[in-house]
Tab-separated table of C-alpha atoms in Angstrom:
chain	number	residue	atom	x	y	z
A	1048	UNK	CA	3.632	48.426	-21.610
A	1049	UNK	CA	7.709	48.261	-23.029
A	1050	UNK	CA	8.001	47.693	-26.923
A	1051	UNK	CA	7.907	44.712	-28.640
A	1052	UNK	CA	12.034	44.531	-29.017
A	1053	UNK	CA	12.310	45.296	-25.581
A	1054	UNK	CA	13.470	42.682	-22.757
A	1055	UNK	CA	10.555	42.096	-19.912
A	1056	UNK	CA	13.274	43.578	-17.727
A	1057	UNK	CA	14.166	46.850	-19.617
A	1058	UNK	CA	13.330	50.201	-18.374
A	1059	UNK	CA	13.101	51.395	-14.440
A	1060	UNK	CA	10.594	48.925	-13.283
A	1061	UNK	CA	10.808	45.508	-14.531
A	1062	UNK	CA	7.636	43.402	-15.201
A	1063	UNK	CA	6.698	40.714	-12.821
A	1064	UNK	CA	7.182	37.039	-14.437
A	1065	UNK	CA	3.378	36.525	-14.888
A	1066	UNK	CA	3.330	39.789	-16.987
A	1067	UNK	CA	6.626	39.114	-19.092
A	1068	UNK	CA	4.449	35.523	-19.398
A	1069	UNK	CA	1.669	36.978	-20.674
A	1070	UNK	CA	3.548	39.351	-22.870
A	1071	UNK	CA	5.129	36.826	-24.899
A	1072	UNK	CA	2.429	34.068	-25.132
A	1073	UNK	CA	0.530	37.492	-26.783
A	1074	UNK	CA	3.128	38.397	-28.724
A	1075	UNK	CA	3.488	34.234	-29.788
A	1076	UNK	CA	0.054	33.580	-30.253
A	1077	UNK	CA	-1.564	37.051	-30.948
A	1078	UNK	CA	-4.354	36.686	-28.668
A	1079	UNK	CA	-5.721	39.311	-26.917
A	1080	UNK	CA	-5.793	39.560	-23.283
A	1081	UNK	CA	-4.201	36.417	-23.052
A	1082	UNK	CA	-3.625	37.651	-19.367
A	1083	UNK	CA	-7.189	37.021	-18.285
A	1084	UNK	CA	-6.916	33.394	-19.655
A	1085	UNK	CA	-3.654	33.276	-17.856
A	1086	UNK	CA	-5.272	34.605	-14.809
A	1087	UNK	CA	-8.085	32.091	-14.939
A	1088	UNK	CA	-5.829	29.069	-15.512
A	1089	UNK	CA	-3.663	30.179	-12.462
A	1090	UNK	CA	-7.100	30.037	-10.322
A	1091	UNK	CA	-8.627	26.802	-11.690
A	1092	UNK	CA	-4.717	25.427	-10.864
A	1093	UNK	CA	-4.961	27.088	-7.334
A	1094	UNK	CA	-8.474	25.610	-6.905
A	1095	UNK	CA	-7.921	22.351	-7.135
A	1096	UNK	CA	-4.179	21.824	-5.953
A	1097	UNK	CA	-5.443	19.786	-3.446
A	1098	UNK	CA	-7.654	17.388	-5.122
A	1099	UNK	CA	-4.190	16.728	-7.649
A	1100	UNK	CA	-2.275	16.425	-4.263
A	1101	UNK	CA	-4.495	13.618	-2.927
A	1102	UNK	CA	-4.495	11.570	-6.379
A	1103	UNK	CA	-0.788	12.223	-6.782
A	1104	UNK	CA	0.367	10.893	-3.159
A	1105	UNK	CA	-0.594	7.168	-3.184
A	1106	UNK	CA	1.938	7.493	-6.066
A	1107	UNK	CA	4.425	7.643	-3.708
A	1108	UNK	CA	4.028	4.518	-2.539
A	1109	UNK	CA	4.443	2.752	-5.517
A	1110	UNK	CA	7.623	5.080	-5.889
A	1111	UNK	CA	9.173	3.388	-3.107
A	1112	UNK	CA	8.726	-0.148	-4.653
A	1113	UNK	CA	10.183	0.977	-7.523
A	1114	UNK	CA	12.897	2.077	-5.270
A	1115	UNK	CA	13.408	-1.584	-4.010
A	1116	UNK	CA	13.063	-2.903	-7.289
A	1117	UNK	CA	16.141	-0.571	-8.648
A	1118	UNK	CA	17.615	-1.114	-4.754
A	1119	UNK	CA	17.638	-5.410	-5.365
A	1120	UNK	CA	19.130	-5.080	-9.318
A	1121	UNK	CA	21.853	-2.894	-8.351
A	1122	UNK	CA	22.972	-5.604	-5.175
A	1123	UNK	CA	22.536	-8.631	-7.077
A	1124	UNK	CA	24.712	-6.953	-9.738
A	1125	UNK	CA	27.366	-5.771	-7.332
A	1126	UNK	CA	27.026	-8.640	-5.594
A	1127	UNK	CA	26.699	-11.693	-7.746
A	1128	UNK	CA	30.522	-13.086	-7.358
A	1129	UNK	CA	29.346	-13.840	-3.940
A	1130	UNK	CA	26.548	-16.133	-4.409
A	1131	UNK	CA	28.695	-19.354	-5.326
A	1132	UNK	CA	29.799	-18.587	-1.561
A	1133	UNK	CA	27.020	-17.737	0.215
A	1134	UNK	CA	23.448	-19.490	1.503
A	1135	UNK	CA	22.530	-15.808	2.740
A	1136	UNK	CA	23.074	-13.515	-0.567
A	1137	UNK	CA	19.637	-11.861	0.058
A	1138	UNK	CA	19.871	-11.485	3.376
A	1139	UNK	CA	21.966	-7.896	3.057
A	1140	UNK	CA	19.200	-6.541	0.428
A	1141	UNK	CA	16.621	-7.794	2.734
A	1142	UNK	CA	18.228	-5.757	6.039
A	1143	UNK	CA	17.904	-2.691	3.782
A	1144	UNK	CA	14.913	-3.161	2.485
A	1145	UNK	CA	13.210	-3.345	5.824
A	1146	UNK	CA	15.458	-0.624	7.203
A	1147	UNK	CA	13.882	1.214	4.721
A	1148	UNK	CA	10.356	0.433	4.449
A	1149	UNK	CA	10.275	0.629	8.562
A	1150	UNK	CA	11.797	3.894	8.388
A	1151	UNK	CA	8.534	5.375	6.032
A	1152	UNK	CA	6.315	3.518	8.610
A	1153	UNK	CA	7.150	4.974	11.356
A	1154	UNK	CA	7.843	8.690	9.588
A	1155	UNK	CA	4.460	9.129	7.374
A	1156	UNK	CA	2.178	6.803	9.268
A	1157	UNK	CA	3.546	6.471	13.028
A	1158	UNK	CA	3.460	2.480	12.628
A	1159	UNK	CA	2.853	0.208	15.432
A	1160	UNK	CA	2.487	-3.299	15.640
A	1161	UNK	CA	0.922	-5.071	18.360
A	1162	UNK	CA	0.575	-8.735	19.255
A	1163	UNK	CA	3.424	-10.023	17.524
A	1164	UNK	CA	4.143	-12.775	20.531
A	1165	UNK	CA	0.893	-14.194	18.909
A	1166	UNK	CA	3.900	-15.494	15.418
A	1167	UNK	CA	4.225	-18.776	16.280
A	1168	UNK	CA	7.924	-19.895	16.250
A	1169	UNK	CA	7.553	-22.873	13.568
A	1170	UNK	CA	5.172	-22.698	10.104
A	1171	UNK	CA	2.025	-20.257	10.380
A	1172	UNK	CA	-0.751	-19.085	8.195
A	1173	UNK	CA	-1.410	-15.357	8.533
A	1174	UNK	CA	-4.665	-14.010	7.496
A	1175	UNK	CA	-5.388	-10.357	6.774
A	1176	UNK	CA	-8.210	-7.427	5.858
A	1177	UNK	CA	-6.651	-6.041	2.685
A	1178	UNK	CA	-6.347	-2.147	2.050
A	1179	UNK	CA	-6.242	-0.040	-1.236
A	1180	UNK	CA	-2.664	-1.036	-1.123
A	1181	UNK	CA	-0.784	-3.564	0.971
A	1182	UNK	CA	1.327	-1.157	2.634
A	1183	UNK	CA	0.470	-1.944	5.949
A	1184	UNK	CA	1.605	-5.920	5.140
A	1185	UNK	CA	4.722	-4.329	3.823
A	1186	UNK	CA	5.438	-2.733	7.057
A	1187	UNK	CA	4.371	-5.306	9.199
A	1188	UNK	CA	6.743	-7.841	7.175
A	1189	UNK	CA	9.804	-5.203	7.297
A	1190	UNK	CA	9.346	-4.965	11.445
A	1191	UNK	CA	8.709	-8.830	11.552
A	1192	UNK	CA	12.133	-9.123	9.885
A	1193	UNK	CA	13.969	-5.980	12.021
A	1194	UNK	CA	12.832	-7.943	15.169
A	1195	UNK	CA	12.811	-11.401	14.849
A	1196	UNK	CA	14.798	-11.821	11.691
A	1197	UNK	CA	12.115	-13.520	9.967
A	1198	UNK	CA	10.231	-13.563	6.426
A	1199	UNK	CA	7.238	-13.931	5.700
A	1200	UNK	CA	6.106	-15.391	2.137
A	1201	UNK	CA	2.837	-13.347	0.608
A	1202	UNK	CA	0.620	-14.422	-1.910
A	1203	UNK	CA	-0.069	-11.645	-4.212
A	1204	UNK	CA	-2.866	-11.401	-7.389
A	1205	UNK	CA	-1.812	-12.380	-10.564
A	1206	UNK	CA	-1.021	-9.079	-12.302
A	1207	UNK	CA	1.637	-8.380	-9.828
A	1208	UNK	CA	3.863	-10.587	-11.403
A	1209	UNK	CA	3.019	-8.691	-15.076
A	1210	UNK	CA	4.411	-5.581	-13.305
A	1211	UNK	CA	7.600	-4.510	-15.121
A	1212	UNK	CA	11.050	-5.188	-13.449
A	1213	UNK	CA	9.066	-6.923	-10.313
A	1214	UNK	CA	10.114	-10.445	-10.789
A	1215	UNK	CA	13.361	-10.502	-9.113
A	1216	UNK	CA	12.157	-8.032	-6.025
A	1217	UNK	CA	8.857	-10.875	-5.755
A	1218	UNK	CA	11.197	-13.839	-5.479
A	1219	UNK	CA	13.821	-12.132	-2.974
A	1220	UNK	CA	10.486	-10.967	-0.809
A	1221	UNK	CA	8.866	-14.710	-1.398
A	1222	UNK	CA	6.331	-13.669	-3.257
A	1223	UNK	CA	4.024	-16.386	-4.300
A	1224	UNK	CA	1.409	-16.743	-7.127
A	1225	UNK	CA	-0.653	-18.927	-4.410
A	1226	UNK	CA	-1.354	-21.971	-5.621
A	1227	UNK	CA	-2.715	-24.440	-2.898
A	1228	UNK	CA	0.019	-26.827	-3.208
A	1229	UNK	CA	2.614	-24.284	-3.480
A	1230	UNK	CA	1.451	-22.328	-0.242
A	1231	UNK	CA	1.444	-25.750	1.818
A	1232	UNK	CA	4.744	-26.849	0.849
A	1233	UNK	CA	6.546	-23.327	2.302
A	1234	UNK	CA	4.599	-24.315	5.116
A	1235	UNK	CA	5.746	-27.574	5.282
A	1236	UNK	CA	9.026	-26.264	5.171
A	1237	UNK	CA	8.667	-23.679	8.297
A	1238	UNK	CA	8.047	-20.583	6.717
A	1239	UNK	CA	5.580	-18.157	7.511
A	1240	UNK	CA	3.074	-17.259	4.945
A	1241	UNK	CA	0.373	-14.511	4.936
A	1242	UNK	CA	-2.668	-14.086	2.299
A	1243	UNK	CA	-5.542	-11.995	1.993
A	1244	UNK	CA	-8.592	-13.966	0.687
A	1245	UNK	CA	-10.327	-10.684	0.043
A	1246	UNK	CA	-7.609	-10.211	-2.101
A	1247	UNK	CA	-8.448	-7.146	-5.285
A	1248	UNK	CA	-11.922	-7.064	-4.835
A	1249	UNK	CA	-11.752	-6.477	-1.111
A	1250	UNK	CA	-8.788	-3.631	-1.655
A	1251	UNK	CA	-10.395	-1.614	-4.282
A	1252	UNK	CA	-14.301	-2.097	-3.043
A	1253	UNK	CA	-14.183	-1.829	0.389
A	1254	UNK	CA	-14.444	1.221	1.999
A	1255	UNK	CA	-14.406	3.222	5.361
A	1256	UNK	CA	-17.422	0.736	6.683
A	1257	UNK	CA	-14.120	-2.119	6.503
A	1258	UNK	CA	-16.744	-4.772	5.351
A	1259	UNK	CA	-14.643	-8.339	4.465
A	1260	UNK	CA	-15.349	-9.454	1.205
A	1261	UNK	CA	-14.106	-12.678	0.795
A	1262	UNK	CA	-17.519	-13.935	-0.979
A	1263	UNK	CA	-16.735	-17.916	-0.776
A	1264	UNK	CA	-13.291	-18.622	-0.465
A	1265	UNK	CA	-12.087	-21.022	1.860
A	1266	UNK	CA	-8.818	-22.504	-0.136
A	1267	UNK	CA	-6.831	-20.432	2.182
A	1268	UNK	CA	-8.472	-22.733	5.108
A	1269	UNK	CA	-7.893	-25.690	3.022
A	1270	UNK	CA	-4.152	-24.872	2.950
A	1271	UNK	CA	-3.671	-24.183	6.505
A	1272	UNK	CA	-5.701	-27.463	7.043
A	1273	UNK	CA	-3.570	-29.823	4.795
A	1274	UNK	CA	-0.241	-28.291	6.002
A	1275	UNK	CA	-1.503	-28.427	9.892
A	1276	UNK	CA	-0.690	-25.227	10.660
A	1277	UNK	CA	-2.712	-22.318	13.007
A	1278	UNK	CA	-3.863	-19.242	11.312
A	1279	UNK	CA	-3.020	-15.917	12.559
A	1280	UNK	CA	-5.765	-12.891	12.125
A	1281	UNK	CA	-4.794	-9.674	11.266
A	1282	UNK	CA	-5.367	-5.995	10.782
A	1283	UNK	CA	-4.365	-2.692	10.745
A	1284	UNK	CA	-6.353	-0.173	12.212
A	1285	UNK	CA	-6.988	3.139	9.933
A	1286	UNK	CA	-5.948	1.318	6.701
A	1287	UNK	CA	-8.937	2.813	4.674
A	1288	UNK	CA	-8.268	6.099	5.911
A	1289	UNK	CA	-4.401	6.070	4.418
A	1290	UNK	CA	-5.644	5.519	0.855
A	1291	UNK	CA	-9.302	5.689	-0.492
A	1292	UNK	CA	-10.693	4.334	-3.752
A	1293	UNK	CA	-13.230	5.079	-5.827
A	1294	UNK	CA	-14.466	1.429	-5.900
A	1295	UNK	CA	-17.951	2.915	-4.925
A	1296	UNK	CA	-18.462	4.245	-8.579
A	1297	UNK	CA	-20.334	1.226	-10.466
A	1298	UNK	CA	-18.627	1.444	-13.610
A	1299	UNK	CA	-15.453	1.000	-11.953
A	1300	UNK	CA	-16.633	-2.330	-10.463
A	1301	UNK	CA	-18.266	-3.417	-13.847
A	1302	UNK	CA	-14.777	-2.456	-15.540
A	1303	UNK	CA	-12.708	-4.650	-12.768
A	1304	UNK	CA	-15.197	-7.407	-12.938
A	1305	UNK	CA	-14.617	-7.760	-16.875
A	1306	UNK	CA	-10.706	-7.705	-16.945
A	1307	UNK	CA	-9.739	-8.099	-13.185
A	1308	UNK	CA	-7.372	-5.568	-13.058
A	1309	UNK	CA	-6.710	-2.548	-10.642
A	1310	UNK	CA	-8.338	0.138	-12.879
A	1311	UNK	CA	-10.390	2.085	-10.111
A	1312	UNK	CA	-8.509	5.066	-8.755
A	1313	UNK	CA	-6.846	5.965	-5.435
A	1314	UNK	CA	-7.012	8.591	-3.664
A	1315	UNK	CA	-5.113	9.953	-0.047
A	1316	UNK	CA	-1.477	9.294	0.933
A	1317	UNK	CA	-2.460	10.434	4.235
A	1318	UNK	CA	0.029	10.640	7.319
A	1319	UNK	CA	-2.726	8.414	9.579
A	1320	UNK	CA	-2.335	6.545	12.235
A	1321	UNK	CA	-1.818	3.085	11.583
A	1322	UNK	CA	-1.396	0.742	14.274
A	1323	UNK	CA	-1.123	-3.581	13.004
A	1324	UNK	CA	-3.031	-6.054	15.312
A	1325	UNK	CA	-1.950	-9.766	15.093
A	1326	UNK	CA	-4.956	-11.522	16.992
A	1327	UNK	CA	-5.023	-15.112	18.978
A	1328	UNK	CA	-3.535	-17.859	16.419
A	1329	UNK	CA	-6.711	-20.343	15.461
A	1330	UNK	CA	-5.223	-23.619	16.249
A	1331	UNK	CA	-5.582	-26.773	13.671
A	1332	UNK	CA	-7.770	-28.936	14.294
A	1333	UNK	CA	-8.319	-32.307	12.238
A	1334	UNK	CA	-11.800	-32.662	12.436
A	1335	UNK	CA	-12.839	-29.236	11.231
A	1336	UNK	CA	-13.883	-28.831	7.951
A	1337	UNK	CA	-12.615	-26.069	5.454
A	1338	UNK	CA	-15.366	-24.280	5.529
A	1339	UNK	CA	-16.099	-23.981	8.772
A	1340	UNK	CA	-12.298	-22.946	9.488
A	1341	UNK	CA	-12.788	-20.143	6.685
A	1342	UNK	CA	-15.539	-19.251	9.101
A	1343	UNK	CA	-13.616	-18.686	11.857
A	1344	UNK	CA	-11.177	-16.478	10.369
A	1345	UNK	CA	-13.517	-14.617	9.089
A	1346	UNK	CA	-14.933	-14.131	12.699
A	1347	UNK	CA	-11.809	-13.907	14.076
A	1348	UNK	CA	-10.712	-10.902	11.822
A	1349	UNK	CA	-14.270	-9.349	12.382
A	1350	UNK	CA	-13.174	-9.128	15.718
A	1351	UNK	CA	-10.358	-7.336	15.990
A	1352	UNK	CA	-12.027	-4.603	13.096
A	1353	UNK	CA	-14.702	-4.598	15.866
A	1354	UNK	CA	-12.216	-3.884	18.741
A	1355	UNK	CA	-10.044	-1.495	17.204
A	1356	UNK	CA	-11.433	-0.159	14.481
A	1357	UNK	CA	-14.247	3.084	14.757
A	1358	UNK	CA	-16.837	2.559	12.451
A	1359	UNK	CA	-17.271	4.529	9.504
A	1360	UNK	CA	-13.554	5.215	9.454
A	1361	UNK	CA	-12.661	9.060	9.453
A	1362	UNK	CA	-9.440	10.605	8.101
A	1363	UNK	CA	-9.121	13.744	10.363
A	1364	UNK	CA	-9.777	11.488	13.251
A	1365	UNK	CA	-7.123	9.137	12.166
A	1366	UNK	CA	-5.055	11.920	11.441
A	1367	UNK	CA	-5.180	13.254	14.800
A	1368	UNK	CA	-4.372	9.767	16.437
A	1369	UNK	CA	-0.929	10.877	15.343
A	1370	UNK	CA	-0.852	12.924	18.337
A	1371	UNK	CA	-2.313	10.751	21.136
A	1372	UNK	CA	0.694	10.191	23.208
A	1373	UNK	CA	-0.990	7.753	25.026
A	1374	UNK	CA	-1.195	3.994	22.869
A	1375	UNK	CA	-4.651	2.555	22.220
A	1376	UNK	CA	-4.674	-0.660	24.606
A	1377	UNK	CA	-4.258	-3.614	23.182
């Protein structure tokens, strides 16, 4: 072992990093053998490197939001002596966003979407099985806009809008807090607009069994009533098997249930398969009631889990679906 005053590179043969490391953390600290601590560290880190990985990656999601947050600020700002001019300021921001959002989609995950002859041209309702995350709305909305150079408005849970620096990315997207009224005058006015009635509960307790949990709800089918619109059904086949929570764990469902807030953990960012399924629309009807239209969404998204979705959901499988060549038939 070299002297105390000497440089971890002096003499003939220079010390590898992880000695020099351990040389002066002993020489620092004055503990002895600090090189089997070292070495014991560097194992525990190598042994679970991929548990970090899989609790780190559904971070990158929320990375690229924050990316079209920053992306929005920066063209409103270089662009704002333009919107006296212009009905379409958004529409430039909007072009990139989905350029970019379709881009991840079809990188990391593959992305299809099937059935979208199913949109209606005028004012629709579409209803959808909610993930851990709504990525697979996010892509589905940037590929509606990249091919029919529509929007679709989204009604999102209240702590969205708490989200730092979200506002003005929610109200280029039309992002809505969801009140009935609200929701049935965009469709009065032609727009397309999507909700989850599962909403939090369904994304974080859910799990690879895809069981709907939209306990009562039928305001959704009140709304698509009252504006005389169809509903759409949706979902995306191998959404579970992206991103996994920990919803499972019963303190993490007594903790949500107390302050309704996304506290249970994620886990994943896997490169799966995900394919979108827009099913038949469910015309209106003025004699049905609410409930029994809630019903029928409910049945009608059932039924597209049931045709396209294997049951318990399995990550390698899904993972390997990224390398069937041939497409799973509509």
């Amino acid at each position: 072992m070299i002297d105390r005053n000497e440089s971890c590179t002096a003499g003939q043969i220079p010390m590898s990093y992880f000695a020099c490391l351990a040389y002066l953390l002993r020489e620092w600290t004055g503990v002895e053998h600090i090189e089997d601590y070292l070495s014991y560290a560097v194992y525990l880190l190598w042994l679970f490197y991929p548990l970090m990985v899989v609790f780190l990656l559904p971070g990158v999601i929320f990375l690229f939001i924050y990316v079209s947050v920053i992306f929005v600020h920066i063209y409103k700002r270089k662009n704002e002596l333009k919107e006296a001019y212009s009905h379409d300021f958004w529409d430039g921001a909007k072009q990139m966003l989905a350029t970019l959002w379709d881009g991840h989609a079809r990188i990391w995950h593959g992305y299809e979407l099937h059935g979208i002859e199913n949109i209606p041209e005028g004012p629709g309702l579409v209803v959808f099985y909610h993930g851990a995350t709504p990525v697979d709305y996010i892509y589905f909305m940037a590929k509606l806009l990249i091919l029919q150079k529509r929007t679709c408005h989204v009604v999102a849970d209240h702590f969205v809008f708490k989200l730092p620096g979200f506002k003005l990315l929610l109200d280029v997207l039309g992002v809505m807090h969801g009140p009935q009224e609200e929701c049935v005058n965009a469709l009065k006015e032609g727009h397309l607009v999507a909700i989850s009635p599962g909403g939090l509960r369904e994304a974080l307790f859910s799990d690879e069994t895809y069981v709907i949990l939209w306990g009562n709800r039928k305001g959704f089918a009140q709304v698509a009533i009252d504006a005389k619109v169809p509903i759409i059904p949706m979902f995306t086949q191998n959404v579970r098997e992206g991103i996994r929570t920990l919803g499972g764990i019963k303190i993490f469902r007594s903790l949500y249930e107390h302050i309704r807030l996304p506290v249970v953990p994620m886990y994943g960012g896997f490169p799966v398969k995900l394919r979108t399924f827009i099913g038949d629309p469910i015309p209106y009807e003025p004699n049905v009631t609410a409930e029994e239209l809630s019903v029928k969404a409910k049945a009608a998204i059932q039924s597209l889990i049931d045709k396209h979705q294997k049951i318990p959901g399995n990550v390698f499988r899904a993972l390997m679906e990224r390398f069937h060549t041939r497409q799973k038939e509509d």
